[in-house]
CSV table of C-alpha atoms in Angstrom, one decimal:
chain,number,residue,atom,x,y,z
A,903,UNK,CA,-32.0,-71.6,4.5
A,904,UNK,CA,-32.4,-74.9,5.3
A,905,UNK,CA,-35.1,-77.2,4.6
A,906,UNK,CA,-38.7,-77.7,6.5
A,907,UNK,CA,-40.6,-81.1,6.9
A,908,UNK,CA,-43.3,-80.9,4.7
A,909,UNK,CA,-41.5,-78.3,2.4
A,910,UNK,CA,-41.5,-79.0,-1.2
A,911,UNK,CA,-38.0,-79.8,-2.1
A,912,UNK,CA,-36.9,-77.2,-5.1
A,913,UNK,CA,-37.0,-78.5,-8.7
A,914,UNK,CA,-33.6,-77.7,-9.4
A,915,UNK,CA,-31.4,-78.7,-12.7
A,916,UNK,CA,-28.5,-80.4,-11.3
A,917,UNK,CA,-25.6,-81.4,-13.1
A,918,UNK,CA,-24.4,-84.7,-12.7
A,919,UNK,CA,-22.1,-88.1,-13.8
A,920,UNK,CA,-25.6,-89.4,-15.4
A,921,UNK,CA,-26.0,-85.8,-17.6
A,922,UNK,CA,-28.7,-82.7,-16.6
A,923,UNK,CA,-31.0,-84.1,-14.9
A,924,UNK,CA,-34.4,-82.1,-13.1
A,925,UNK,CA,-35.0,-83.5,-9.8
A,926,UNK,CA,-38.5,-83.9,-9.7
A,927,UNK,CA,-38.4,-85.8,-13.3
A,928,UNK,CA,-35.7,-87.9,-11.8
A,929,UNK,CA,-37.8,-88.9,-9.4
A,930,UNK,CA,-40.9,-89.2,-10.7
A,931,UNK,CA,-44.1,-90.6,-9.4
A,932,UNK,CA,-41.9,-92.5,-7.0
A,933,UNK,CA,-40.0,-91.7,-3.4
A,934,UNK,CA,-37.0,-89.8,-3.8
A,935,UNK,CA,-33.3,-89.4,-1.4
A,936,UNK,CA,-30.9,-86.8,-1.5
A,937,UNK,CA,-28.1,-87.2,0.1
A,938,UNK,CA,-24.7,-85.0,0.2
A,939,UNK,CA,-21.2,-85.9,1.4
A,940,UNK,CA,-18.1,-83.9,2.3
A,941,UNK,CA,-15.8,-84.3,-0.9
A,942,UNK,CA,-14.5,-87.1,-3.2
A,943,UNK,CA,-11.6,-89.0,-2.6
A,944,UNK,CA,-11.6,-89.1,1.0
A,945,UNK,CA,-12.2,-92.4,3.0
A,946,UNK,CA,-15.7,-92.5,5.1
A,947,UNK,CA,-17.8,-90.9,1.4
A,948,UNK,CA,-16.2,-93.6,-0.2
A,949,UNK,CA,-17.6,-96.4,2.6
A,950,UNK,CA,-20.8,-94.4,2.4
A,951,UNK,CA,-21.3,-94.3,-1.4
A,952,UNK,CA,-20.1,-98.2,-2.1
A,953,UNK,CA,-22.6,-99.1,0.7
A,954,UNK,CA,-25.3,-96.8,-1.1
A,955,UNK,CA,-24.4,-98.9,-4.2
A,956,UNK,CA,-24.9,-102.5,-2.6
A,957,UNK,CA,-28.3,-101.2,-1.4
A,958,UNK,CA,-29.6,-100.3,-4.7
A,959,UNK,CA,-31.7,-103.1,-4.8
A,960,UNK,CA,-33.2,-102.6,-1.5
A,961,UNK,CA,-34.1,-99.0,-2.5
A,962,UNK,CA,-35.4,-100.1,-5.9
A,963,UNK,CA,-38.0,-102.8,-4.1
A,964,UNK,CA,-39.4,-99.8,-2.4
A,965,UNK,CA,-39.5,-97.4,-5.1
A,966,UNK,CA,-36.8,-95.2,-4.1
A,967,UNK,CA,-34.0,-93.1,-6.3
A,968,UNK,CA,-31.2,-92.0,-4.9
A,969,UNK,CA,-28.6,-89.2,-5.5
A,970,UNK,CA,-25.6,-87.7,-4.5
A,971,UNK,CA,-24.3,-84.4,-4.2
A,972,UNK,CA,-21.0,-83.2,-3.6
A,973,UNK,CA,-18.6,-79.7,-4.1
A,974,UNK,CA,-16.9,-81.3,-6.8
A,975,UNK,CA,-17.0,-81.4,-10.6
A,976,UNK,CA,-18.5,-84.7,-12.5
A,977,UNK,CA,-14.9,-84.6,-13.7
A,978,UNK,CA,-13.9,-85.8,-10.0
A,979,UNK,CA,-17.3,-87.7,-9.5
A,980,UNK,CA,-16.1,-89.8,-12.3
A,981,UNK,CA,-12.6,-90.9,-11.7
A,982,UNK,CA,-14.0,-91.3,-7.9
A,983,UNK,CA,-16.6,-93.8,-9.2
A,984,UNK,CA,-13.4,-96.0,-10.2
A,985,UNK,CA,-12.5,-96.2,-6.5
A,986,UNK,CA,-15.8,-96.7,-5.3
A,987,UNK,CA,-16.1,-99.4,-7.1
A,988,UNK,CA,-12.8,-101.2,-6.7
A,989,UNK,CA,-13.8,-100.9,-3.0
A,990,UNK,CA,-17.0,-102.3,-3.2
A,991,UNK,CA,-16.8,-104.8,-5.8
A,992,UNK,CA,-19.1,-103.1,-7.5
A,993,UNK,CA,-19.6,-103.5,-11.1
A,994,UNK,CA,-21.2,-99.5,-11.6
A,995,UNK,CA,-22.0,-96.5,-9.5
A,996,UNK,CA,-26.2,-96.6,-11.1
A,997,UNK,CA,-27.1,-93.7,-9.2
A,998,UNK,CA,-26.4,-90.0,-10.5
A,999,UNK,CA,-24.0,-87.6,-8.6
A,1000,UNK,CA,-24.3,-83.9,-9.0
A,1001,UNK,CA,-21.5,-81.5,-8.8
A,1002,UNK,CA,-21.9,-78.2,-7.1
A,1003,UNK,CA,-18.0,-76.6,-7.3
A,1004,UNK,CA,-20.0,-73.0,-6.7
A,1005,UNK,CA,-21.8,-74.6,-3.3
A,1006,UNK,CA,-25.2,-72.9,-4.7
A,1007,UNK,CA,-26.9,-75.9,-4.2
A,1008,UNK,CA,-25.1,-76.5,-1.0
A,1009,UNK,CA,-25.7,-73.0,0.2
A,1010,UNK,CA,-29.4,-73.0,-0.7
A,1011,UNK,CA,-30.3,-76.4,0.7
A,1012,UNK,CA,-28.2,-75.3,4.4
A,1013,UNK,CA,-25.8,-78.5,3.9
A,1014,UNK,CA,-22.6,-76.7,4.1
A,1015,UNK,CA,-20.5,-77.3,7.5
A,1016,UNK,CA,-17.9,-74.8,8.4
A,1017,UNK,CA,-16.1,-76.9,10.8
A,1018,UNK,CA,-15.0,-78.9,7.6
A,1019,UNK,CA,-13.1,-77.0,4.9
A,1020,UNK,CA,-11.3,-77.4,1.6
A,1021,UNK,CA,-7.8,-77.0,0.4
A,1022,UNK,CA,-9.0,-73.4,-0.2
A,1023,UNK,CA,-10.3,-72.8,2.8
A,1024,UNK,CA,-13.9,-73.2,1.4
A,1025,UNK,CA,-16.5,-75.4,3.5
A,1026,UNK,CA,-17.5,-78.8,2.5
A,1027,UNK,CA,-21.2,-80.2,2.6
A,1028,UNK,CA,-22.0,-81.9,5.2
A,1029,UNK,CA,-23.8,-85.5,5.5
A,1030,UNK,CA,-27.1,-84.7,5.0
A,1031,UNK,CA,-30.0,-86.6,3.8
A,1032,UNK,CA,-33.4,-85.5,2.5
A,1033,UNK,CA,-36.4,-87.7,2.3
A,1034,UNK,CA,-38.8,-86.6,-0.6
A,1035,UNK,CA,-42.4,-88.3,-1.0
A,1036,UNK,CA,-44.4,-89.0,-3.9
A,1037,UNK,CA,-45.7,-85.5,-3.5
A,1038,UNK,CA,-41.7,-83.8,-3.8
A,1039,UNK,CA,-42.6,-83.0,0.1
A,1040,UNK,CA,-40.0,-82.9,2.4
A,1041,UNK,CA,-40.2,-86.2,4.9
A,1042,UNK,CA,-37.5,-86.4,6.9
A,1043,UNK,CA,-33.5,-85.0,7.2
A,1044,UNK,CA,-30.4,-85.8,9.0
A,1045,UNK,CA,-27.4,-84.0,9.2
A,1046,UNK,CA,-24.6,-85.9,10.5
A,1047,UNK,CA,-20.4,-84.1,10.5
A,1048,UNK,CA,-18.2,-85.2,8.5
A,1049,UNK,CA,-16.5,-87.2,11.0
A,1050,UNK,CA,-19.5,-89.5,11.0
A,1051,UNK,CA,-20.7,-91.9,8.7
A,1052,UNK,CA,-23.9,-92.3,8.1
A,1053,UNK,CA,-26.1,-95.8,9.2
A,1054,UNK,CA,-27.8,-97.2,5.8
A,1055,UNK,CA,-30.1,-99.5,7.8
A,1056,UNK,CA,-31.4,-96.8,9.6
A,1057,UNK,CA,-32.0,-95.1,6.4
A,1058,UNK,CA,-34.0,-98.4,5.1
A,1059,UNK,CA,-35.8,-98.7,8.6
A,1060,UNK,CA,-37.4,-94.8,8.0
A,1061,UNK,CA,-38.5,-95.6,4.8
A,1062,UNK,CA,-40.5,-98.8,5.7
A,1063,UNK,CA,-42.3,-96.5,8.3
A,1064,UNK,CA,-42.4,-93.7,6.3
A,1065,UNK,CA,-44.3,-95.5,3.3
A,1066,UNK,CA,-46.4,-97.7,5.8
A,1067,UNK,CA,-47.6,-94.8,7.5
A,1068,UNK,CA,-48.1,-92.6,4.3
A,1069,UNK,CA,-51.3,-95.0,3.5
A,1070,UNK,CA,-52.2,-96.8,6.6
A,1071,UNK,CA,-53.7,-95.3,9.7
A,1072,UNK,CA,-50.2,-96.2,11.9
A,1073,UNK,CA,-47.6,-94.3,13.8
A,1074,UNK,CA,-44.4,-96.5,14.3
A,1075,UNK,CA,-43.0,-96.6,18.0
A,1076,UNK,CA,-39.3,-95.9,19.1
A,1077,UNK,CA,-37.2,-98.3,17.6
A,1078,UNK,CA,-39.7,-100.1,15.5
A,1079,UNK,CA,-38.7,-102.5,12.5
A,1080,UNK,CA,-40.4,-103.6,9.3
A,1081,UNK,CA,-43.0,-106.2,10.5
A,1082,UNK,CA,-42.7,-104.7,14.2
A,1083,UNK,CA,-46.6,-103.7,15.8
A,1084,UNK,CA,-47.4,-100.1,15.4
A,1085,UNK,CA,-49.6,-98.2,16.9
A,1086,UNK,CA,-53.0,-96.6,15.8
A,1087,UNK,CA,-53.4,-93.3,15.2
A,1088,UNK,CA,-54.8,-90.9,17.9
A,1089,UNK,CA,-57.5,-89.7,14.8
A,1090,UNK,CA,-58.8,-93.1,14.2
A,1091,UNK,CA,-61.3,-93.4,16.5
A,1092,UNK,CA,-64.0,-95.9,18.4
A,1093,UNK,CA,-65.2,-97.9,15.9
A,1094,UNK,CA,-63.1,-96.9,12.8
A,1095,UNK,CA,-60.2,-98.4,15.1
A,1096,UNK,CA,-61.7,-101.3,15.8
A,1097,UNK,CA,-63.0,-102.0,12.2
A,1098,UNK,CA,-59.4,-101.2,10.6
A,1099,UNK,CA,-57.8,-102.8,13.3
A,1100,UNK,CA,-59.4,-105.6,14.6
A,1101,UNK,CA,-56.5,-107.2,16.5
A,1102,UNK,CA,-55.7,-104.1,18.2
A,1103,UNK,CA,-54.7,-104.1,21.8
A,1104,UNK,CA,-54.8,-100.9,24.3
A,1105,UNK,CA,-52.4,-100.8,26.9
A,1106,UNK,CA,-54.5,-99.0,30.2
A,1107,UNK,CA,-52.1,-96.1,31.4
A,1108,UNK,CA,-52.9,-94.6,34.6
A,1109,UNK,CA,-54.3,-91.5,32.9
A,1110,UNK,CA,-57.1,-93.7,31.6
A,1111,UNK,CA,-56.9,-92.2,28.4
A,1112,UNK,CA,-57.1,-95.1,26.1
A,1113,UNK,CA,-54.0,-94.2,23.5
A,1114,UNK,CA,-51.6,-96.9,23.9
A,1115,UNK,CA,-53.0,-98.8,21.1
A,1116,UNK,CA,-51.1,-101.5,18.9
A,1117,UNK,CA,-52.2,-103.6,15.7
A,1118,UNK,CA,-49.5,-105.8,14.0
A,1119,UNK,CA,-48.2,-104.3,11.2
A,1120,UNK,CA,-51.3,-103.4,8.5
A,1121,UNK,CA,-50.7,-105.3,5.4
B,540,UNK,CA,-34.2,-70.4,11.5
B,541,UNK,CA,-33.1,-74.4,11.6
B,542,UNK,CA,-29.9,-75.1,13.6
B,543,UNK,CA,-26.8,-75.5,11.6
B,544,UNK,CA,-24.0,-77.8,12.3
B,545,UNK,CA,-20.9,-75.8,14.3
B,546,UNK,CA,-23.7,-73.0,15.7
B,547,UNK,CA,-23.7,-72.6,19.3
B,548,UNK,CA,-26.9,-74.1,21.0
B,549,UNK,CA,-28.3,-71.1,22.4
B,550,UNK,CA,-28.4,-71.0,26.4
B,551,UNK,CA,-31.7,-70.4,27.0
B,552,UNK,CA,-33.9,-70.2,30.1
B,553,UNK,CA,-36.7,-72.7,30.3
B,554,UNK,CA,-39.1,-73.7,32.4
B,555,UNK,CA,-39.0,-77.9,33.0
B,556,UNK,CA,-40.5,-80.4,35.3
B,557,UNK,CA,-37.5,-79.8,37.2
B,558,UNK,CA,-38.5,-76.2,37.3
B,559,UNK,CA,-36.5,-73.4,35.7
B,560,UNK,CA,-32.9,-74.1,33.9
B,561,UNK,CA,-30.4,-72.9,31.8
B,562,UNK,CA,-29.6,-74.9,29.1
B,563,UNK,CA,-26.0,-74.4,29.2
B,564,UNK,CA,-25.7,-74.7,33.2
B,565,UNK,CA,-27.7,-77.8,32.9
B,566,UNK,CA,-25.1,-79.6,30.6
B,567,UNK,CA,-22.2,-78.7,32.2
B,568,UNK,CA,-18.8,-79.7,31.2
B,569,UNK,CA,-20.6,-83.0,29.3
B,570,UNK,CA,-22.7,-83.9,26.1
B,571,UNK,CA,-26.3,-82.5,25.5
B,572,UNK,CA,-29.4,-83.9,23.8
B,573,UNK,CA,-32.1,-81.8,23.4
B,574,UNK,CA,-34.8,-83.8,21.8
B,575,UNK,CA,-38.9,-82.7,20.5
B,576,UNK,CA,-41.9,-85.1,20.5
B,577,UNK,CA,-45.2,-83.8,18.9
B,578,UNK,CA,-47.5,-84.3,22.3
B,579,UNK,CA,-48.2,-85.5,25.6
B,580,UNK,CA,-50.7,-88.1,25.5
B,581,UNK,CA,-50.0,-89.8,22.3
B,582,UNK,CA,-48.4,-93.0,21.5
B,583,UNK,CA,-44.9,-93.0,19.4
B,584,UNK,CA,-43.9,-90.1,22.2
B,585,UNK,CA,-45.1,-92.3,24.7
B,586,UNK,CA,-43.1,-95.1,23.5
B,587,UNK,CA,-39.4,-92.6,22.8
B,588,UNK,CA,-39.9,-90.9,26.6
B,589,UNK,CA,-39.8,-94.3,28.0
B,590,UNK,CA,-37.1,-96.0,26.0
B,591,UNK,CA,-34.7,-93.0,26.7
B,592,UNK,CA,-35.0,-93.4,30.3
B,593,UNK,CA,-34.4,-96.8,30.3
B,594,UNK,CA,-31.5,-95.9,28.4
B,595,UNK,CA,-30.6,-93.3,30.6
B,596,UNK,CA,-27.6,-95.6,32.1
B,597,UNK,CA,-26.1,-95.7,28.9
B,598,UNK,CA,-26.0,-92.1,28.4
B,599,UNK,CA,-24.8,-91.1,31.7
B,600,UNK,CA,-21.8,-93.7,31.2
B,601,UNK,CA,-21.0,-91.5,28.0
B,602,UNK,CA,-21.4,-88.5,29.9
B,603,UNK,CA,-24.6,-87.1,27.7
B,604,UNK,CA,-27.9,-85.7,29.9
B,605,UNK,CA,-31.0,-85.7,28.0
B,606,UNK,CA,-33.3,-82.6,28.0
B,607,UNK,CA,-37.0,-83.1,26.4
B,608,UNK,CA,-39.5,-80.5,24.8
B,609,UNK,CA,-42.9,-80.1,23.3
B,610,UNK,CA,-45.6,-77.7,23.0
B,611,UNK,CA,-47.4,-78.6,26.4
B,612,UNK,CA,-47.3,-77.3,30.1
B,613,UNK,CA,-45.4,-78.1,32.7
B,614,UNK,CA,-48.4,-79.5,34.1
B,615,UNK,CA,-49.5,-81.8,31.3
B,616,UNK,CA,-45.7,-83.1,31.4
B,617,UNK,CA,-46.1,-83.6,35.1
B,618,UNK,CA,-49.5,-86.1,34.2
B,619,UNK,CA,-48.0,-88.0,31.4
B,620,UNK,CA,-45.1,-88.8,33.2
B,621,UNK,CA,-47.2,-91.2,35.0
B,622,UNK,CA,-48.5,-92.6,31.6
B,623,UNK,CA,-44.7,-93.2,30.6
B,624,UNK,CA,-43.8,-95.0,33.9
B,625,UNK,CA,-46.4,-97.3,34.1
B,626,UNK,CA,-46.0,-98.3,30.2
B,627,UNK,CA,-42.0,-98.7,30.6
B,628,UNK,CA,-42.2,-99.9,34.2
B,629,UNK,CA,-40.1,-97.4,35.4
B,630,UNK,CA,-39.6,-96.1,38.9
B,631,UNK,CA,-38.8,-92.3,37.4
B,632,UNK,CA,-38.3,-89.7,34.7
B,633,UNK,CA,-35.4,-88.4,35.5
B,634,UNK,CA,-34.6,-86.1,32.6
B,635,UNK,CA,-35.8,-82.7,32.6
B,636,UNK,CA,-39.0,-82.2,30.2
B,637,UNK,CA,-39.3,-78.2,29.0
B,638,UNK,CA,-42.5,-77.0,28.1
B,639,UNK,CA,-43.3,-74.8,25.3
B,640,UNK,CA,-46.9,-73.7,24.9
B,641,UNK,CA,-46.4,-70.4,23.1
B,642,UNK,CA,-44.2,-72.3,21.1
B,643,UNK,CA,-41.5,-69.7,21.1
B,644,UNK,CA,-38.8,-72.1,21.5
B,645,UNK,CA,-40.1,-74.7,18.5
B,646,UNK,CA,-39.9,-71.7,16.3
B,647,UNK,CA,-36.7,-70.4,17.2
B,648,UNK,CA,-35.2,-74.0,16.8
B,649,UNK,CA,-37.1,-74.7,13.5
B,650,UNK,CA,-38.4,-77.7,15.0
B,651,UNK,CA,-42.4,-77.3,13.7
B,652,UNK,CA,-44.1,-79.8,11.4
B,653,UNK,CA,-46.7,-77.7,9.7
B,654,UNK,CA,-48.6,-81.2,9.1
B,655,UNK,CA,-49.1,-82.4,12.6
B,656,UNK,CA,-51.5,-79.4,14.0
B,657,UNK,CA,-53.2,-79.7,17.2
B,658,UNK,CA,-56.8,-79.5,18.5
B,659,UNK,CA,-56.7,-76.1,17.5
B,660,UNK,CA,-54.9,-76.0,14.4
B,661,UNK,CA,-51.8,-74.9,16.0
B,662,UNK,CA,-48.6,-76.7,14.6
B,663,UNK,CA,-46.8,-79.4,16.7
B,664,UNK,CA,-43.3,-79.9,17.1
B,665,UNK,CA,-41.5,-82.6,14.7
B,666,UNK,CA,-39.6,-85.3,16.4
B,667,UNK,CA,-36.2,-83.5,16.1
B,668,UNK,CA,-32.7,-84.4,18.1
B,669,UNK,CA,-29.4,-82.3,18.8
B,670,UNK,CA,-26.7,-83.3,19.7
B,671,UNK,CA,-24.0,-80.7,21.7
B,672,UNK,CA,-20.7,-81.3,22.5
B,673,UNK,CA,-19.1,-79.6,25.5
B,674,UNK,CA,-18.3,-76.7,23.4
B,675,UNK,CA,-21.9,-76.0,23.4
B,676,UNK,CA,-21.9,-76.7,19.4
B,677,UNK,CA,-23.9,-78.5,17.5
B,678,UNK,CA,-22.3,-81.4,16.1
B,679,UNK,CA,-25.8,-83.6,14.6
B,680,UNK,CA,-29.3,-83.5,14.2
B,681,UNK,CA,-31.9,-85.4,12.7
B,682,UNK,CA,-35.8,-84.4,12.2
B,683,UNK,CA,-38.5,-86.7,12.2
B,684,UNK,CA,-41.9,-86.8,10.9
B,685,UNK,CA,-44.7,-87.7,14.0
B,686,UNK,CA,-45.5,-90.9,12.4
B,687,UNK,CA,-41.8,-92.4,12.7
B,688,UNK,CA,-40.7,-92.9,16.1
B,689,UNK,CA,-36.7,-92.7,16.7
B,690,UNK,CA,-34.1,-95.0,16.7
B,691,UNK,CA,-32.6,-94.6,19.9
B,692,UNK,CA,-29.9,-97.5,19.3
B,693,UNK,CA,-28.6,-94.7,15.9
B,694,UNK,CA,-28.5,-92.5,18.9
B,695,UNK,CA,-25.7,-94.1,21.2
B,696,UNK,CA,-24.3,-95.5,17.6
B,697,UNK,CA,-23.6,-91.7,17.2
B,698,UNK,CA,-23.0,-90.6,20.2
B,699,UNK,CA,-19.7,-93.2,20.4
B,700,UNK,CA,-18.7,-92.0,17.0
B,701,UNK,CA,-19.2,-88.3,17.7
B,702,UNK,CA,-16.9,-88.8,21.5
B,703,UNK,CA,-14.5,-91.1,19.6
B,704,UNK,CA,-13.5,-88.5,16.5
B,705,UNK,CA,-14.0,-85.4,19.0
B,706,UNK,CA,-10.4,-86.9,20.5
B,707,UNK,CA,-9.0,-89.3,18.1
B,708,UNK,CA,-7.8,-88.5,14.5
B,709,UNK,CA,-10.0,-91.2,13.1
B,710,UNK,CA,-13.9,-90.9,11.1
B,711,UNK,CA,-16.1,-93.6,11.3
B,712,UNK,CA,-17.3,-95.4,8.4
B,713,UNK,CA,-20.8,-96.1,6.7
B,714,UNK,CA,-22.8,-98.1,9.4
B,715,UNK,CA,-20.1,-98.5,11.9
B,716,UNK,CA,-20.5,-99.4,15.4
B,717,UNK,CA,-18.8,-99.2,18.6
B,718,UNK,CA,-15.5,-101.3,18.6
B,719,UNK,CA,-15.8,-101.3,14.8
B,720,UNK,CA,-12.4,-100.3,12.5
B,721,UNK,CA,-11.7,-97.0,11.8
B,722,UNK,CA,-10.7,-94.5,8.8
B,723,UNK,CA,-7.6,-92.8,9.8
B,724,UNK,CA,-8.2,-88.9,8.6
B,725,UNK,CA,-7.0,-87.8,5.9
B,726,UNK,CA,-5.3,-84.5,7.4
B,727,UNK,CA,-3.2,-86.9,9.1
B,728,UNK,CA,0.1,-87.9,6.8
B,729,UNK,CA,3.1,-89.8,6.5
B,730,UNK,CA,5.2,-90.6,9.8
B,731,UNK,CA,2.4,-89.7,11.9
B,732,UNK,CA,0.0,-91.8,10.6
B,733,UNK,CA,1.9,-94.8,11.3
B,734,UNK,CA,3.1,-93.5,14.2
B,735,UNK,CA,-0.1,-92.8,15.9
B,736,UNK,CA,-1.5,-96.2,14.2
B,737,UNK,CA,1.1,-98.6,13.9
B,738,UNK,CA,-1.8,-101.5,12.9
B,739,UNK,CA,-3.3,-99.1,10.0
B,740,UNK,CA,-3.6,-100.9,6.4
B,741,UNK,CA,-4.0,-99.0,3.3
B,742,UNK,CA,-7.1,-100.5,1.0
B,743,UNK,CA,-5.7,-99.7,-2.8
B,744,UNK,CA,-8.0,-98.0,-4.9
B,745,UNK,CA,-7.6,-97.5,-8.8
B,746,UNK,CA,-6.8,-93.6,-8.5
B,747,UNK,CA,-3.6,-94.5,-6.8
B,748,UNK,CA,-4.8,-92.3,-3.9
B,749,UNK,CA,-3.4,-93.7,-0.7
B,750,UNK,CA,-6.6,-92.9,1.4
B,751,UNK,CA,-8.3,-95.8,2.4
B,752,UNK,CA,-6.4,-95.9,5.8
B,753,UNK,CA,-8.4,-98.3,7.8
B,754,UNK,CA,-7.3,-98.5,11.7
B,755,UNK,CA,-9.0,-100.7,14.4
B,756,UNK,CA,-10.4,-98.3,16.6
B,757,UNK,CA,-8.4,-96.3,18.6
B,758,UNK,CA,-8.6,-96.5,23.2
């Protein structure tokens, strides 16, 4: 079945190019991603994974650890990694892969896409990505087709909102960016808001309910 | 149960501010979105309802009609779309919003945050989008927490991938955009490969493996 927000993402032990690792040890006190792509050696995963790479220090800064999964052994993971990073001019892969040749992990987590299949006929993973908090909740998924690769921006973009709004009283509006105004939360009220938020702004709606309200970014 | 990639979108009946509708009927021949917000009346949704219909242009030129749902009435839809006029100085909502009090629907779909609850404790629905493709599949989805209003820009980014590889024999690569070069797939070989894309250039790649086919993107 696949994965609910606010689930607790399993504690598997994973296999991977970095040795058995337990995923909520790999991630420790700190933010977590896990994110699956359709099979090694193929050309949009290998754009995907060498961006994921250049990014590493954009994810670090904000306490974040990635990895990979795919159907394939570490065997493959490894030699792959070679490409990867002849493509990117890259000098490692720092991130762990996992393999999952069985598609247990695949299966269990719902990733699998049977419009794309193997040699064998099996079904690949799909290009799904699973934000995990601090608390191993689930925060947030994506499942894009093979045929599509994913936007790494975007993925930055969620996680500024996502750890802003995880200890401030905000809610981030439709295409909001780091260091955008956000908007107070409807549970913060009279003069909470205005204590928390002293540079906050209500837009008057014709309802005359007074919930259009916006504070620059907290700090 | 949560939507899988490939599953048909099931044709239901709902009731909309544009009264009753089959979901299937309603898309016709074209592209679908069916998208969730957790509430009338509060701000993030507020903010998405009135950027989509300003974006409704673009989606009509790409042949995609937007459907909305959350866990209010018909009626409550019909008030706040007032609210989302004013705010985006808009003349209209033109898209269908479904309601969903008993919240039969945001069950079936698996599109319920168990941490947003309303007044009375009752779950709200996550921020979730689907994406359908005239074969009434689902192709992409993403789920969003309340606090982290969408990306409507990763939308349309998506959108052109998804229309482009639906009839081309290309993928898109990591954080692509419209007009952007293609990866030619890897199903297609030899003759026809250069055949069908006389301009593509092969990146080398330490494994020897000739499949980083890069194409500028096919008309």
């Amino acid at each position: 079945t696949i994965m609910k927000l606010g689930q607790v993402f399993p504690n598997e032990k994973v296999q991977t190019t970095q040795g058995e690792l337990q995923l909520h040890d790999y991630w420790g006190d700190g933010w977590g991603i896990f994110f699956t792509h359709p099979a090694d050696y193929t050309p949009v995963c290998t754009t995907e994974l060498s961006m994921v790479q250049q990014m590493v220090p954009e994810f670090t800064k904000r306490n974040v650890k990635m990895i990979a999964l795919s159907c394939n052994s570490v065997a493959d993971h490894a030699g792959w990694c070679e490409d990867i990073k002849s493509y990117g001019k890259l000098s490692e892969v720092s991130y762990p892969i996992i393999e999952d040749p069985s598609r247990d992990l695949a299966v269990k987590f719902g990733m699998l896409d049977p419009e794309e299949k193997d040699a064998a006929g099996l079904p690949l993973t799909a290009r799904a990505v699973f934000i995990v908090g601090p608390d191993k909740k689930l925060k947030l998924s994506i499942l894009y087709p093979a045929t599509t690769g994913r936007n790494f921006d975007e993925l930055l973009r969620v996680i500024d909102s996502l750890q802003l709004t995880a200890y401030k009283k905000v809610a981030t509006p439709a295409n909001w960016q780091a260091g955008g105004d956000c908007m107070v939360l409807p549970s913060v009220k009279g003069e909470e808001a205005t204590t928390l938020f002293p540079q906050m702004r209500i837009e008057s709606v014709p309802s005359g309910k007074e919930y259009m309200r916006f504070t620059p970014q907290p700090q």
